[in-house]
Coordinates of C-alpha atoms in Angstrom, one line a residue:
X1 CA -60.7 -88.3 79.0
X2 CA -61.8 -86.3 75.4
X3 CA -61.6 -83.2 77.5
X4 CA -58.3 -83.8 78.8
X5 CA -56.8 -84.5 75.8
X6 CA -58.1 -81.6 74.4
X7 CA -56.3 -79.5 77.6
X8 CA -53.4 -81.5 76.9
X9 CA -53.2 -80.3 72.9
X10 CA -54.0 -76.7 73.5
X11 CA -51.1 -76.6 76.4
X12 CA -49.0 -78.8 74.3
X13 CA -49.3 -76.2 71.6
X14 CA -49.6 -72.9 73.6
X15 CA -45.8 -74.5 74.9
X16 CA -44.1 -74.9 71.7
X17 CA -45.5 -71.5 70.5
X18 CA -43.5 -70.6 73.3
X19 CA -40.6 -72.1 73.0
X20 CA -40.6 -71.0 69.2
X21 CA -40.9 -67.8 70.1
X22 CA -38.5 -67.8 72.5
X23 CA -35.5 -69.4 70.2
X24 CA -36.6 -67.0 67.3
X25 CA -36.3 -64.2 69.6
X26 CA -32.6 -65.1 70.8
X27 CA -32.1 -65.9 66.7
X28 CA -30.8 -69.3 68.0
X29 CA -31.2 -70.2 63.8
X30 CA -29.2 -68.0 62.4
X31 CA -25.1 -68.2 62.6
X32 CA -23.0 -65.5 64.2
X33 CA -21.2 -63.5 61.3
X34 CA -19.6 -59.8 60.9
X35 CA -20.1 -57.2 58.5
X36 CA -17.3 -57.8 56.4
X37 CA -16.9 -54.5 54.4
X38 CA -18.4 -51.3 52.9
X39 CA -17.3 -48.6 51.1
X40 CA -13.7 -50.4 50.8
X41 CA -13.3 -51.0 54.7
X42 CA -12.9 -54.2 56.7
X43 CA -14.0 -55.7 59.3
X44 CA -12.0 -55.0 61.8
X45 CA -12.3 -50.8 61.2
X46 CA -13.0 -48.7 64.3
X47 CA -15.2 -45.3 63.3
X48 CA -14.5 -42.5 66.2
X49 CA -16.1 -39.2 66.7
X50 CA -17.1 -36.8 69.0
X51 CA -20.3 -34.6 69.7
X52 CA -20.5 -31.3 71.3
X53 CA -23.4 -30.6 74.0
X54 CA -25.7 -29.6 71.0
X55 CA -25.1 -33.0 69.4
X56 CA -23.7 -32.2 67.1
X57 CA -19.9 -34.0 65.4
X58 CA -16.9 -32.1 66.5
X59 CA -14.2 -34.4 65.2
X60 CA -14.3 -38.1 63.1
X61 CA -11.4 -40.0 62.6
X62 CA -10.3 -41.6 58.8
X63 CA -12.6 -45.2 58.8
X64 CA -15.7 -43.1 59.7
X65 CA -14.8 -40.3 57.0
X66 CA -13.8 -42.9 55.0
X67 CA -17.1 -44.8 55.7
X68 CA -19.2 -41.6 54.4
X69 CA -16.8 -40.9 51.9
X70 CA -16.6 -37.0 52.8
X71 CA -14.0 -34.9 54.3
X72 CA -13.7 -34.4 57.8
X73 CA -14.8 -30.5 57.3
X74 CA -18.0 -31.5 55.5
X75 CA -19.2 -33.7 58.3
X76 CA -18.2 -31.1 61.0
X77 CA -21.4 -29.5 62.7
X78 CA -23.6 -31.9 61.4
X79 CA -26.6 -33.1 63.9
X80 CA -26.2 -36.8 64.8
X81 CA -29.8 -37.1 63.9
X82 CA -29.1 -37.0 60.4
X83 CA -26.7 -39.7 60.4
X84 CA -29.3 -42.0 62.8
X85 CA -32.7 -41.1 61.4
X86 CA -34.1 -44.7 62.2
X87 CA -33.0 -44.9 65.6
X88 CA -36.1 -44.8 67.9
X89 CA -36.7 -41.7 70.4
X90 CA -36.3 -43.7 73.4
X91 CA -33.2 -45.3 72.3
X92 CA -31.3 -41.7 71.3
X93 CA -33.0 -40.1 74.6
X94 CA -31.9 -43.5 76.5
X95 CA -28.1 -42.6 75.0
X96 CA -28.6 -38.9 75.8
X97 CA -29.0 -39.3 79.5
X98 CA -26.8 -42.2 80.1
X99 CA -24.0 -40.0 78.9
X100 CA -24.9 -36.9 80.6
X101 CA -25.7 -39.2 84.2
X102 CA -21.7 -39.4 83.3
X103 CA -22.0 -43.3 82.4
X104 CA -21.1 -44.9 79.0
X105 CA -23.5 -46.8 77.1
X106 CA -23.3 -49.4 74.5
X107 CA -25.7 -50.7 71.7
X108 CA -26.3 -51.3 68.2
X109 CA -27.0 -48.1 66.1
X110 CA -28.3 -47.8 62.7
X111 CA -26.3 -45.2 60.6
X112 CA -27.5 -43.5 57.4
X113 CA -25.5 -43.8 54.7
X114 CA -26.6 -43.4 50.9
X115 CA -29.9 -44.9 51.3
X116 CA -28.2 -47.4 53.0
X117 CA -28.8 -48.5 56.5
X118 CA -25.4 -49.7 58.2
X119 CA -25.0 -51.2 62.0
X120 CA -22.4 -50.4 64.2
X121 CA -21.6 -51.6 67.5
X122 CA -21.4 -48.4 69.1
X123 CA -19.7 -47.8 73.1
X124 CA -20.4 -44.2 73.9
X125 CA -18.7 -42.3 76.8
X126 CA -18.7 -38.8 78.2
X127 CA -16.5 -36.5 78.1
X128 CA -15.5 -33.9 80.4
X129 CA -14.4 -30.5 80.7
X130 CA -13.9 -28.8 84.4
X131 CA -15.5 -31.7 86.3
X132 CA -18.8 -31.0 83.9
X133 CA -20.2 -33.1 80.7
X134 CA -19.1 -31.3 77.6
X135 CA -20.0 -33.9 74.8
X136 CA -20.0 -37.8 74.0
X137 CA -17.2 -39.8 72.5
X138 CA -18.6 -42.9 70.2
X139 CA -16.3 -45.5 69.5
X140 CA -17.9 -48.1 66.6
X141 CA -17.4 -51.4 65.0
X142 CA -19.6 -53.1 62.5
X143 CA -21.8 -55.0 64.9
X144 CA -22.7 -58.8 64.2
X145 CA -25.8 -60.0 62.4
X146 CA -26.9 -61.4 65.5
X147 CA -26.9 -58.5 67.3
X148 CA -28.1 -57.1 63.8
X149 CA -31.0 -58.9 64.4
X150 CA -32.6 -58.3 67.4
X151 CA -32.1 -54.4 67.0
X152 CA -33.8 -54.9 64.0
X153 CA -36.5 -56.5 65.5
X154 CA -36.4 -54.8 69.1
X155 CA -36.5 -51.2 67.2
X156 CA -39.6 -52.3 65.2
X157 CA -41.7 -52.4 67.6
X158 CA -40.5 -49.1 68.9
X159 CA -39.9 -50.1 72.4
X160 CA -43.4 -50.6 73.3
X161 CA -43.7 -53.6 74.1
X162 CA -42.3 -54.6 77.9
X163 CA -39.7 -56.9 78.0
X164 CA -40.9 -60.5 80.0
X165 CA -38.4 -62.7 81.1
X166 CA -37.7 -66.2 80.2
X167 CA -39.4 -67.7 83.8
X168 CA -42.8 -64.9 83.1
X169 CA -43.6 -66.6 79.6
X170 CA -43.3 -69.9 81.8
X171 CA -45.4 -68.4 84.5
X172 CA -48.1 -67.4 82.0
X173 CA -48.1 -70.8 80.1
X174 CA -48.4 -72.7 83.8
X175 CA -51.7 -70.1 84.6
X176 CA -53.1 -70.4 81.1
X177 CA -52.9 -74.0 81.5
X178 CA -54.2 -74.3 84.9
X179 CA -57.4 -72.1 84.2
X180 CA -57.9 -73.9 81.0
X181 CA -57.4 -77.5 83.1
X182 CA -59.8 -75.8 85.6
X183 CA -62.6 -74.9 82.8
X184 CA -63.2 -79.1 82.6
X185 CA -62.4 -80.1 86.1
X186 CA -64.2 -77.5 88.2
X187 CA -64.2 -75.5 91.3
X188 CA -61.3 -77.4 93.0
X189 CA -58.3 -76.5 89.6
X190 CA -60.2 -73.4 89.8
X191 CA -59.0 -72.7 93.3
X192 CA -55.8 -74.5 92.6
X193 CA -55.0 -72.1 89.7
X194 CA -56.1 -69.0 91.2
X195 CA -53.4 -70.0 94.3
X196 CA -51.0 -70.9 91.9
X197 CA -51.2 -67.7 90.1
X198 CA -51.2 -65.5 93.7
X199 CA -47.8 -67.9 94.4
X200 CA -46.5 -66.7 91.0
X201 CA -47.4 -63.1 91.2
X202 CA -45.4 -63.1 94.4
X203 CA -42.8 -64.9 93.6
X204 CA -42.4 -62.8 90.4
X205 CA -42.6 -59.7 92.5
X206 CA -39.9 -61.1 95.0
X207 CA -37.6 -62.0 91.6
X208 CA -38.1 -59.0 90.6
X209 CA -37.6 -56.5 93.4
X210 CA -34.1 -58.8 93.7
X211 CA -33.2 -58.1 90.5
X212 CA -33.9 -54.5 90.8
X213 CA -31.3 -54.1 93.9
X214 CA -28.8 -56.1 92.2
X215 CA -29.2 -53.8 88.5
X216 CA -29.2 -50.7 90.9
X217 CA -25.1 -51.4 91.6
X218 CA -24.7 -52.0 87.8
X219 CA -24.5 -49.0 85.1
X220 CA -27.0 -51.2 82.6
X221 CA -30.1 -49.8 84.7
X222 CA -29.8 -47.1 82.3
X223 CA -29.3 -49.1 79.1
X224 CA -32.9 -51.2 79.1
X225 CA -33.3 -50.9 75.6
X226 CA -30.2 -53.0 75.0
X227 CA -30.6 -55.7 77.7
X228 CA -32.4 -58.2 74.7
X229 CA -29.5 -57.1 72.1
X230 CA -26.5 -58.9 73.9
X231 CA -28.7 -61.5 76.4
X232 CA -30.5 -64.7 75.4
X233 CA -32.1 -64.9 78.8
X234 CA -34.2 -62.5 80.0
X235 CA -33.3 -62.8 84.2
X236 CA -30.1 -62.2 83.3
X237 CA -30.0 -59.7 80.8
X238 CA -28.6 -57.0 82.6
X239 CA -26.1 -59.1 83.8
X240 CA -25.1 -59.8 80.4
X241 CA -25.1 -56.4 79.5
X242 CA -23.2 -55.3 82.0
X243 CA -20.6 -57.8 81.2
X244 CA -20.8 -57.0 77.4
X245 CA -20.5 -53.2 78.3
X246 CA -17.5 -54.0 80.5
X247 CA -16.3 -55.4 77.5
X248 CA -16.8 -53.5 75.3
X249 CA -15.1 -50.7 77.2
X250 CA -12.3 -53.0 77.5
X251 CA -12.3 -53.5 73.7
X252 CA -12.2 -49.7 72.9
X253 CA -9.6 -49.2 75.4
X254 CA -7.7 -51.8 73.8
X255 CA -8.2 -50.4 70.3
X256 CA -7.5 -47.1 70.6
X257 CA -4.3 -48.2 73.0
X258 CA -3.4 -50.6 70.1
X259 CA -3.4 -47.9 67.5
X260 CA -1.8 -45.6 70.1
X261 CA 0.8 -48.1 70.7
X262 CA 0.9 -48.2 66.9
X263 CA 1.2 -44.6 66.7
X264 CA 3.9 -44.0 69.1
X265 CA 6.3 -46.7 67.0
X266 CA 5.5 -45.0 63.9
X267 CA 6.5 -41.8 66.0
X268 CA 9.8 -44.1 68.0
X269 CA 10.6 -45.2 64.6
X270 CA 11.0 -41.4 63.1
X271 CA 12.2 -40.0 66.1
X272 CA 15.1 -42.9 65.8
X273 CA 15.4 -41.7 62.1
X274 CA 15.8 -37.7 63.2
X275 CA 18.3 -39.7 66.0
X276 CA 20.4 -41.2 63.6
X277 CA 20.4 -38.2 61.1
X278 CA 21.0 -36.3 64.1
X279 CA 23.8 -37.9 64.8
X280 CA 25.3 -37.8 61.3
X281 CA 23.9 -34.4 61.0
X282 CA 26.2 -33.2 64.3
X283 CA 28.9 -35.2 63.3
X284 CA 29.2 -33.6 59.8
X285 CA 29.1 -30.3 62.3
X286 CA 31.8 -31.4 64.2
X287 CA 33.8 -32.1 61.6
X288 CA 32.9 -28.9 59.7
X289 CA 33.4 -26.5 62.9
X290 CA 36.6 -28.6 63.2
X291 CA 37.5 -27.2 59.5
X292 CA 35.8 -24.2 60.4
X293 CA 38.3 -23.6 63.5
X294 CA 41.2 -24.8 61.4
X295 CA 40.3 -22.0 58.7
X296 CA 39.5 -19.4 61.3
X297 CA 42.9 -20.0 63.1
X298 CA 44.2 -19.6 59.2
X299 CA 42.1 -16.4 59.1
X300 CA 43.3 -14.9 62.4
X301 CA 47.2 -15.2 61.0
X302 CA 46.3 -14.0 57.9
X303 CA 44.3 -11.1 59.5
X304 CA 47.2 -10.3 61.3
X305 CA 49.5 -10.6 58.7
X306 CA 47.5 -8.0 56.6
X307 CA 46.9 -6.1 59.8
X308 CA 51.1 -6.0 60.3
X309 CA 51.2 -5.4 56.7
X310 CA 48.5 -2.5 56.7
X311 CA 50.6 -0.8 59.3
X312 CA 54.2 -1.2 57.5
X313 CA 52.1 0.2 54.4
X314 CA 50.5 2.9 56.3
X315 CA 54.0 3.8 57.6
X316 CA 55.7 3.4 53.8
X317 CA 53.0 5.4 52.6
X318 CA 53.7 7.9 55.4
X319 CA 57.7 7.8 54.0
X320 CA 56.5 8.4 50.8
X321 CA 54.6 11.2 52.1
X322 CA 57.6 12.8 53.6
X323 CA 59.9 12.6 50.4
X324 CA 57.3 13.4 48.0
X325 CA 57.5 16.8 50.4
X326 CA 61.4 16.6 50.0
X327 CA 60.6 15.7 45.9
X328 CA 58.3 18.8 45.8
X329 CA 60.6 21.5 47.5
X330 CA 63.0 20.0 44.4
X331 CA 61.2 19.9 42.2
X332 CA 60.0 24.1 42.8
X333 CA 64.0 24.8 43.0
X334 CA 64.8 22.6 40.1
X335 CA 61.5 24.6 38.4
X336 CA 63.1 28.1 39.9
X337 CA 66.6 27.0 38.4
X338 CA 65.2 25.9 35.2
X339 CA 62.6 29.0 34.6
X340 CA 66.4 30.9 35.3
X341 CA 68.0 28.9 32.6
X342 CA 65.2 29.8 30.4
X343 CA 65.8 33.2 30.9
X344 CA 69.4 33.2 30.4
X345 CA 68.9 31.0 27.5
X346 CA 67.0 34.0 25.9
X347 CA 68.8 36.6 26.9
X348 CA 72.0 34.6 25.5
X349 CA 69.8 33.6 22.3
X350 CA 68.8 37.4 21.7
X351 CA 72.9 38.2 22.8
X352 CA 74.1 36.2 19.8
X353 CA 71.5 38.0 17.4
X354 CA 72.9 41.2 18.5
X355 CA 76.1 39.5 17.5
X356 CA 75.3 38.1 14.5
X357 CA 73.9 41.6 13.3
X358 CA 77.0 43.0 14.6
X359 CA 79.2 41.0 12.7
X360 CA 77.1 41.7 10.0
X361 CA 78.1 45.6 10.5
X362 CA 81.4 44.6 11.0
X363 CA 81.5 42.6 7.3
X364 CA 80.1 46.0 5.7
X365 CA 82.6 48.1 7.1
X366 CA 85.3 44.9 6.1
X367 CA 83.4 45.7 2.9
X368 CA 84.3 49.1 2.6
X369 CA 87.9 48.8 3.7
X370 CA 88.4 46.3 1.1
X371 CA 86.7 48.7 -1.5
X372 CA 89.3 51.5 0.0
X373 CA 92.2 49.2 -0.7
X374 CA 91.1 48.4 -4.0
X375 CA 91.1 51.8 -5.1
X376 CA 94.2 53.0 -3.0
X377 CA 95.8 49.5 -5.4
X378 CA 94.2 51.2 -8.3
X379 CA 95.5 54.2 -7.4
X380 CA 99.0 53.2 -6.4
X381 CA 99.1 51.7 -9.5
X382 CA 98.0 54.6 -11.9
X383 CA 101.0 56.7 -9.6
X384 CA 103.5 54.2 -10.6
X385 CA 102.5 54.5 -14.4
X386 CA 102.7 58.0 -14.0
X387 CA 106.0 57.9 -12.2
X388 CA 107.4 56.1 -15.2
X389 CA 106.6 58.2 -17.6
X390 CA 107.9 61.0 -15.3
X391 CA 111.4 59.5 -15.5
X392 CA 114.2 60.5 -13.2
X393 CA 112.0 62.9 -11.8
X394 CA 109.1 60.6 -10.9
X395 CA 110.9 58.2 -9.5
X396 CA 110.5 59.2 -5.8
X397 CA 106.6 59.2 -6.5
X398 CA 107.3 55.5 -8.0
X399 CA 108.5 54.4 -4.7
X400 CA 106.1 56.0 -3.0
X401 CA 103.0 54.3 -5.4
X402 CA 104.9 50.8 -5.2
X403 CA 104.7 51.2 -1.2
X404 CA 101.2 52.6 -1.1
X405 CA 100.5 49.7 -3.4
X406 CA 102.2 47.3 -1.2
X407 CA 100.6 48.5 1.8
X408 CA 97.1 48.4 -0.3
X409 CA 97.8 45.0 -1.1
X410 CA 98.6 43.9 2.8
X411 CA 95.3 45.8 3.3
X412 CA 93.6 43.9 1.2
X413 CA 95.1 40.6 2.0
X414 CA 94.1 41.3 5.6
X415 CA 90.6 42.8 4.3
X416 CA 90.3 39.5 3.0
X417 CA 91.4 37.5 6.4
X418 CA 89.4 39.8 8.0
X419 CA 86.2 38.8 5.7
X420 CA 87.3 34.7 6.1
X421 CA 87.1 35.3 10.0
X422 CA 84.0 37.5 9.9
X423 CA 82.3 34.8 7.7
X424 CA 83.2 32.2 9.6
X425 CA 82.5 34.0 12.8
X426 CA 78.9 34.7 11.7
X427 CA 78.7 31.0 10.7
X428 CA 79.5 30.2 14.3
X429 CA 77.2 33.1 15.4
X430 CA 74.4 31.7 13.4
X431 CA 75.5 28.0 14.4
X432 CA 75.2 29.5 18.1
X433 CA 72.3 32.0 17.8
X434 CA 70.4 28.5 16.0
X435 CA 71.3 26.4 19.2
X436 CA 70.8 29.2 21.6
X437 CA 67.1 28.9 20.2
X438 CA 67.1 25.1 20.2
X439 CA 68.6 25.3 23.7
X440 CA 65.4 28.1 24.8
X441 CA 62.6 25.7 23.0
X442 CA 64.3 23.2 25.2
X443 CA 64.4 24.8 28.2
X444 CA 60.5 26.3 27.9
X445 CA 59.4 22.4 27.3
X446 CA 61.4 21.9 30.9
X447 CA 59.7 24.5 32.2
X448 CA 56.8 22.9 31.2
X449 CA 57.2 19.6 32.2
X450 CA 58.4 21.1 35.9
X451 CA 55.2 22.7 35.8
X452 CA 53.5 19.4 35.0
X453 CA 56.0 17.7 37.4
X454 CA 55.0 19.7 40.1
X455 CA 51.1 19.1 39.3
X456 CA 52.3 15.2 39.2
X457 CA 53.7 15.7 42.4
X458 CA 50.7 17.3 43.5
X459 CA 48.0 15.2 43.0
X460 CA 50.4 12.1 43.8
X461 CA 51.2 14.2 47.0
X462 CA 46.6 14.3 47.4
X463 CA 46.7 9.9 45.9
X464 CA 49.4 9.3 49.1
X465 CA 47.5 11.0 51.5
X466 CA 44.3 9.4 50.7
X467 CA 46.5 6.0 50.4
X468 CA 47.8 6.6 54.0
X469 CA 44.6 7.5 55.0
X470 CA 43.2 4.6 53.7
X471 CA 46.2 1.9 54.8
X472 CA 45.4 3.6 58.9
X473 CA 41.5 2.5 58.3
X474 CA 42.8 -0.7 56.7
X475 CA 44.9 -1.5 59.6
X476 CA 42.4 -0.4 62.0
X477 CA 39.6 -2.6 60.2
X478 CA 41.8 -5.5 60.5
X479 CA 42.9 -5.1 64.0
X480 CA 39.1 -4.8 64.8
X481 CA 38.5 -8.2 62.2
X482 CA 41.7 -10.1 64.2
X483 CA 39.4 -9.4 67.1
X484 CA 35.9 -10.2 65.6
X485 CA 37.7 -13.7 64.3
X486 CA 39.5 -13.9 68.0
X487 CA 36.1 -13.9 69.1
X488 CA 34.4 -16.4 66.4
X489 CA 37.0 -18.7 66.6
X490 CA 36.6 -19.1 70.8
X491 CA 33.0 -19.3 69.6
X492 CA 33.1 -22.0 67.0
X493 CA 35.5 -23.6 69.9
X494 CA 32.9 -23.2 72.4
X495 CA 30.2 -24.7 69.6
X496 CA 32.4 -27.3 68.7
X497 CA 32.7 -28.5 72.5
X498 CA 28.3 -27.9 72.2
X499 CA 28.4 -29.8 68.9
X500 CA 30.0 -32.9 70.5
X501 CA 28.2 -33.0 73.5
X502 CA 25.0 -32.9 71.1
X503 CA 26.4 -36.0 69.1
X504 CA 26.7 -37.5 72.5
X505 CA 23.1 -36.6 73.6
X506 CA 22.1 -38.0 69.7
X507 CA 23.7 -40.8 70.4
X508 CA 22.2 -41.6 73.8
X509 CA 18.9 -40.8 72.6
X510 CA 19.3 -43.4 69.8
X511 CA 20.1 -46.2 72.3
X512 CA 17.5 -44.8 74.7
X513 CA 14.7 -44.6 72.4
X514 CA 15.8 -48.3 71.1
X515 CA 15.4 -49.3 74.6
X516 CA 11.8 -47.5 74.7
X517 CA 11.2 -49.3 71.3
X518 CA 11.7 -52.5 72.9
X519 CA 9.7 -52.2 76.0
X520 CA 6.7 -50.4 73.9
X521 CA 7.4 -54.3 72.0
X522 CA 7.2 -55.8 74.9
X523 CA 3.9 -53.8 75.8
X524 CA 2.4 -54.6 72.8
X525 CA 3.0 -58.2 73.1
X526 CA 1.6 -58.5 76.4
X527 CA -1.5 -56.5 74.7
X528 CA -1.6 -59.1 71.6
X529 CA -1.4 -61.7 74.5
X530 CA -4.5 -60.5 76.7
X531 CA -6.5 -60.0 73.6
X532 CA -5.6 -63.1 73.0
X533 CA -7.3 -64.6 76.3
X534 CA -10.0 -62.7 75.8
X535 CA -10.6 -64.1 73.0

């Protein structure tokens, strides 16, 4: 009886070691919780980034920069194993050719940071390139301090250790107890326990070889190292992992789709925006091509206008042209008659000097006669006093003196009409010869200024040309312009027409893109709501 209750104690005890170990194993203590935040990010970040075929990161998204605080070029090309120095070998080999069998694999990672140790929940999936593996994806979330846990404890032991399920610790405590039953008892629980244990060895084997064609058909036959992270029972761990992989990928999918969906409002949203401006944008076009067509239409009769105008001009200008010809042939004859007058001017001018210096001869030879007379009187009148004193005998001689006195006197009377008409002749002759010169100053400054004219004439003859010349370009230039603006204003007609359509295509892309905002609401509903019953 002593010895059986001995058996009874060490079994009793060797049990609830087991069981202990069992529930601390599955943490069934310790409560479920998240890692609620580091380095300023919650609980609900996603980190993403990709390898390349040397392991090495090709791309991170904002939460994982954000998570090492560094920019995305600074963690470029750096080896995964510096960011996962405590992961164990067989885990990171485990990862290595699940992803390159073309499977995705999911487990709790330890990540490096700052002497810091932080756990993710990682799903990693291949990617391809041409059919072939060219690199992993991982997709993380801060795992749960459950899951925390057992990684923590599963990794310390480096993977050494096999995994038994629940039912082998149960075998084991049922052998233990029957060769410990069979040590007091004898022969006949020694028998028992060694049949026992052959029934158990089989049976395990059978279990086992079950399980093994029911894990072949499920991608966690290459996750082993993660079977005791997300199961609490050991025959169905890879069950359960497959289920929590499933999930997981379901998770991601949803994520990334959520922040996609999320992404492409942001992106409905602007695009609406541009819409909308668009709209206003082309309508302001209308309405400015309209103004544009109005002005151009303004243009094209003013064009013409100056083009009509041109040509009148460049057909005044040729009139002009012609009479400045008909000016110029004047002008010479009027320069011809006037370079005459100039000369007959000078020849009269030096005709009334010759004048005026014979008048002057004439006034001396007046002079003289006057003189004569003078003396004849003087004489006439000494022959009369000498007649008297003749007497009787003188008095023929008297008469003679008194008549020769008489006739001296006429003489001298006319000498002296003679001298008033010379004077005043040679003042007219001087008065003559002094406007004769005026007349000949005149007339050379007339000359002059024909000669001048005629230079005038010239060179305005040389500015008309050039004017005409310039008036035919200006008319041709704005013939060519009425057809340049002819042309633009059938084009901003033609734009106009495309500017409408366009405010119609605006338009219809607003409503259409409202109507893909809508159904991408709808979407994202339906996604809330399935998340929702997953949960």
């Amino acid at each position: 009886m002593t010895k059986m209750l001995k058996a009874f104690v060490c079994l009793a005890k060797l049990t609830l070691f087991l069981v202990y170990f069992f529930l601390y194993n599955n943490n069934v203590f310790k409560k479920i919780g998240r890692f609620m935040s580091f380095n300023g990010l919650n609980s609900d970040a996603n980190f993403v980034f990709s390898l390349s075929q040397e392991q090495k990161i090709r791309q991170v998204n904002s939460d994982f920069r954000v998570l090492y605080k560094e920019q995305s070029d600074q963690l470029n090309e750096t080896p995964l194993r510096e960011l996962v120095q405590t992961l164990p070998p067989q885990v990171e080999a485990e990862i290595h050719d699940t992803v390159n069998g073309g499977f995705a694999w999911r487990g709790i990672v330890p990540f490096s940071i700052a002497q810091t140790i932080v756990w993710l929940d990682v799903l990693v999936r291949p990617l391809f390139k041409k059919g072939k593996v060219n690199g992993s994806q991982w997709l993380g979330e801060f795992a749960e301090d459950r899951h925390i846990a057992k990684a923590k404890q599963l990794y310390k032991k480096r993977l050494k250790q096999p995994l038994l399920a629940q039912h082998e610790w149960v075998n084991i405590a049922i052998v233990i107890g029957l060769f410990i039953a069979a040590s007091f008892y004898g022969w006949a629980w020694l028998v028992t326990s060694i049949i026992v244990t052959f029934a158990l060895i089989i049976g395990n084997y059978l279990t086992r070889r079950k399980q093994a064609k029911r894990l072949a058909k499920l991608e966690a036959r290459f996750c082993e190292s993660q079977h005791a992270i997300y199961s609490d029972d050991a025959s169905s761990a890879p069950l359960d992992y497959e289920i929590a992989l499933k999930d997981g990928i379901i998770n991601a999918m949803m994520s990334r789709l959520g922040r996609g969906t999320e992404d492409i409002q942001e992106a409905i949203n602007t695009t609406r925006e541009h819409s909308e401006n668009t709209v206003v944008t082309t309508g302001q076009a209308s309405d400015s091509l309209d103004q544009i067509a109005v002005a151009m239409e303004q243009m094209s009769t003013t064009v013409d206008d100056i083009a009509h105008n041109a040509s009148n001009s460049a057909d005044a200008c040729s009139d002009v042209k012609s009479q400045m010809k008909h000016a110029d042939q004047f002008n010479q004859q009027s320069a011809t008659t006037i370079h005459e007058l100039v000369e007959l001017v000078k020849s009269g001018r030096n005709t009334t000097r010759e004048l005026n210096s014979n008048a002057e001869n004439v006034s001396a030879v007046v002079e003289q006669i006057d003189g004569i007379a003078e003396q004849t009187n003087l004489l006439a009148l000494n022959a009369a006093i000498e007649a008297a004193r003749a007497g009787e005998s003188g008095r023929g001689f008297a008469v003679v003196a008194d008549e020769v006195r008489t006739l001296s006197q006429r003489t001298q009377r006319a000498v002296d009409e003679i001298q008033s008409s010379i004077h005043k002749m040679n003042a007219a002759v001087q008065a003559s010869h002094e406007q004769m010169s005026k007349q000949a100053d005149k007339a050379e400054e007339v000359g002059e200024l024909s000669e001048r004219t005629k230079e005038e004439l010239t060179k305005v003859s040389i500015g008309v040309d050039d004017i005409n010349d310039r008036m035919a370009q200006i008319a041709v230039a704005a013939e060519q312009h009425s057809s340049a603006v002819t042309e633009i204003r059938e084009s901003v007609s033609s734009l106009t027409e495309s500017s409408k359509h366009t405010t119609q295509l605006a338009k219809q892309t607003v409503e259409e893109v409202s109507g893909v905002r809508n159904r991408l609401r709808e979407f994202r509903s339906l996604i809330e709501a399935f998340e929702d019953d997953d949960d």
